[in-house]
Amino acid sequence: MKIWNIVVIGLAIVLAGCASTEASKERAAMYEFPELEQVNSIDNFRMDGWEEVDKYSLIVNSRPREIYLLILNGGNNDLKFAQGLLITSTLGKVEVGFDSVSTRDNPQSKYNIKRMYRIKDKAEKELIKQKILAFSVDEKNLENKNPEASSTRGD
């Protein structure tokens, strides 16, 4: 009987891991924007302003009229209420996979930059924000319908 319990628990863990991995893959696919120019770095970075889109993405204004969408490797729940933003850089250069984002209120919680996209203008910025917010709502609805999947998320 004890062996049967161990087998059942083992299977439950494997299935939970698969559900979590599948959800991560789906989320990653949602945060890809082939219509935008993907960049690997921003040279001479000087933040001029920023806004949170959701816990996985934010829009940063750099220098006059340069706008970038940053996709993070995890969900930063502090972004929504943050009074300040910290972005690491090396000699003024921000790089995907190397630099990270944190809030001034919680600087020890760092989230690596997974992807960066250049946004052409304010119209494109609003379009991308609406697209992200739409699938953020879809993801919340999916989590509410499937509580097992939401409890296995690793963020």
Coordinates of C-alpha atoms in Angstrom, one line a residue:
M1 CA 0.0 0.0 0.0
K2 CA 2.8 2.4 0.8
I3 CA 4.4 1.8 -2.6
W4 CA 1.1 2.6 -4.3
N5 CA 1.0 5.9 -2.4
I6 CA 4.5 6.8 -3.4
V7 CA 3.7 6.0 -7.1
V8 CA 0.6 8.1 -7.0
I9 CA 2.4 11.1 -5.4
G10 CA 5.2 10.7 -7.9
L11 CA 2.8 10.8 -10.8
A12 CA 1.0 13.8 -9.4
I13 CA 4.4 15.7 -9.2
V14 CA 5.3 14.8 -12.8
L15 CA 1.9 15.9 -14.1
A16 CA 2.1 19.2 -12.1
G17 CA 5.6 19.8 -13.6
C18 CA 4.3 19.1 -17.1
A19 CA 1.4 21.5 -16.6
S20 CA 3.8 24.2 -15.3
T21 CA 6.2 23.7 -18.2
E22 CA 3.3 23.9 -20.7
A23 CA 2.0 27.1 -19.1
S24 CA 5.4 28.6 -19.3
K25 CA 5.7 27.8 -23.0
E26 CA 2.3 29.3 -23.7
R27 CA 3.2 32.4 -21.8
A28 CA 6.5 32.7 -23.6
A29 CA 4.8 32.5 -26.9
M30 CA 2.3 35.2 -26.0
Y31 CA 5.2 37.6 -25.3
E32 CA 6.7 37.3 -28.8
F33 CA 6.0 40.2 -31.1
P34 CA 7.2 39.5 -34.7
E35 CA 5.7 42.8 -35.8
L36 CA 8.2 44.7 -33.7
E37 CA 12.0 45.1 -34.2
Q38 CA 13.7 42.8 -31.6
V39 CA 17.0 44.2 -30.3
N40 CA 19.6 42.6 -28.1
S41 CA 20.9 45.7 -26.5
I42 CA 20.3 49.4 -26.0
D43 CA 23.4 51.6 -26.3
N44 CA 23.9 54.8 -24.4
F45 CA 20.8 54.0 -22.3
R46 CA 19.4 56.8 -20.2
M47 CA 15.9 56.2 -18.9
D48 CA 13.6 59.0 -19.4
G49 CA 10.4 57.4 -18.1
W50 CA 8.7 54.0 -17.8
E51 CA 5.3 52.3 -17.4
E52 CA 4.3 48.9 -16.2
V53 CA 2.1 47.0 -18.7
D54 CA 1.7 43.8 -16.7
K55 CA 4.0 41.9 -14.3
Y56 CA 6.0 40.4 -17.2
S57 CA 6.5 43.5 -19.3
L58 CA 7.2 47.2 -19.2
I59 CA 7.7 50.1 -21.5
V60 CA 10.8 52.3 -21.1
N61 CA 11.4 55.7 -22.7
S62 CA 15.1 56.3 -23.4
R63 CA 16.4 59.5 -24.7
P64 CA 14.1 61.7 -26.8
R65 CA 11.6 59.6 -28.8
E66 CA 13.1 56.1 -28.2
I67 CA 10.6 53.6 -26.7
Y68 CA 11.4 50.0 -25.8
L69 CA 9.3 47.1 -24.6
L70 CA 11.1 44.9 -22.1
I71 CA 9.9 41.4 -21.5
L72 CA 11.1 39.9 -18.1
N73 CA 11.9 36.3 -17.3
G74 CA 9.5 36.2 -14.4
G75 CA 6.5 38.0 -13.0
N76 CA 7.4 41.1 -11.0
N77 CA 4.4 41.9 -8.8
D78 CA 6.1 45.0 -7.5
L79 CA 5.9 46.9 -10.8
K80 CA 2.3 47.9 -10.5
F81 CA 2.8 50.0 -7.4
A82 CA 6.5 50.9 -7.8
Q83 CA 7.6 54.5 -7.3
G84 CA 10.9 53.9 -9.1
L85 CA 12.6 51.5 -11.4
L86 CA 16.2 50.2 -11.4
I87 CA 17.7 48.8 -14.6
T88 CA 21.2 47.5 -14.6
S89 CA 23.6 48.4 -17.4
T90 CA 27.3 48.2 -18.2
L91 CA 28.9 51.4 -19.4
G92 CA 25.4 52.7 -20.4
K93 CA 24.6 49.5 -22.4
V94 CA 21.5 47.4 -21.5
E95 CA 21.7 43.8 -22.8
V96 CA 19.1 41.0 -23.1
G97 CA 20.0 38.0 -20.8
F98 CA 22.6 40.0 -18.9
D99 CA 20.9 43.0 -17.3
S100 CA 17.9 43.0 -15.0
V101 CA 15.0 45.1 -13.7
S102 CA 14.0 45.7 -10.1
T103 CA 12.0 48.3 -8.2
R104 CA 13.4 51.0 -6.0
D105 CA 11.3 49.6 -3.1
N106 CA 12.6 46.0 -3.6
P107 CA 16.0 46.2 -5.3
Q108 CA 17.0 42.7 -4.2
S109 CA 14.3 41.1 -6.4
K110 CA 15.8 41.2 -9.8
Y111 CA 14.2 40.0 -13.0
N112 CA 16.5 39.4 -16.1
I113 CA 15.5 41.0 -19.3
K114 CA 14.4 38.1 -21.6
R115 CA 13.6 40.2 -24.7
M116 CA 13.6 43.8 -25.9
Y117 CA 11.7 45.3 -28.7
R118 CA 12.0 48.8 -30.2
I119 CA 8.6 50.6 -30.5
K120 CA 8.3 53.1 -33.4
D121 CA 5.7 55.5 -32.0
K122 CA 2.9 56.1 -29.5
A123 CA 0.3 54.4 -31.7
E124 CA 2.4 51.2 -31.9
K125 CA 3.0 51.5 -28.1
E126 CA -0.8 51.6 -27.4
L127 CA -1.4 48.7 -29.8
I128 CA 1.2 46.5 -28.0
K129 CA -0.1 47.5 -24.6
Q130 CA -3.7 46.5 -25.6
K131 CA -2.4 43.2 -27.0
I132 CA -0.5 42.4 -23.8
L133 CA -3.4 43.4 -21.5
A134 CA -5.8 41.2 -23.6
F135 CA -3.7 38.1 -23.2
S136 CA -3.0 38.9 -19.5
V137 CA -6.8 38.8 -19.0
D138 CA -7.0 35.5 -21.0
E139 CA -4.3 34.0 -18.8
K140 CA -6.1 35.0 -15.6
N141 CA -9.3 33.5 -16.9
L142 CA -7.5 30.3 -17.7
E143 CA -6.0 30.1 -14.2
N144 CA -9.4 30.6 -12.6
K145 CA -10.8 27.7 -14.7
N146 CA -7.9 25.4 -13.9
P147 CA -6.7 25.9 -10.3
E148 CA -4.2 23.0 -10.4
A149 CA -2.3 24.7 -13.2
S150 CA -2.2 28.1 -11.4
S151 CA -0.9 26.5 -8.2
T152 CA 2.0 24.9 -10.1
R153 CA 3.3 28.1 -11.6
G154 CA 6.8 29.0 -10.6
D155 CA 6.6 32.8 -10.5

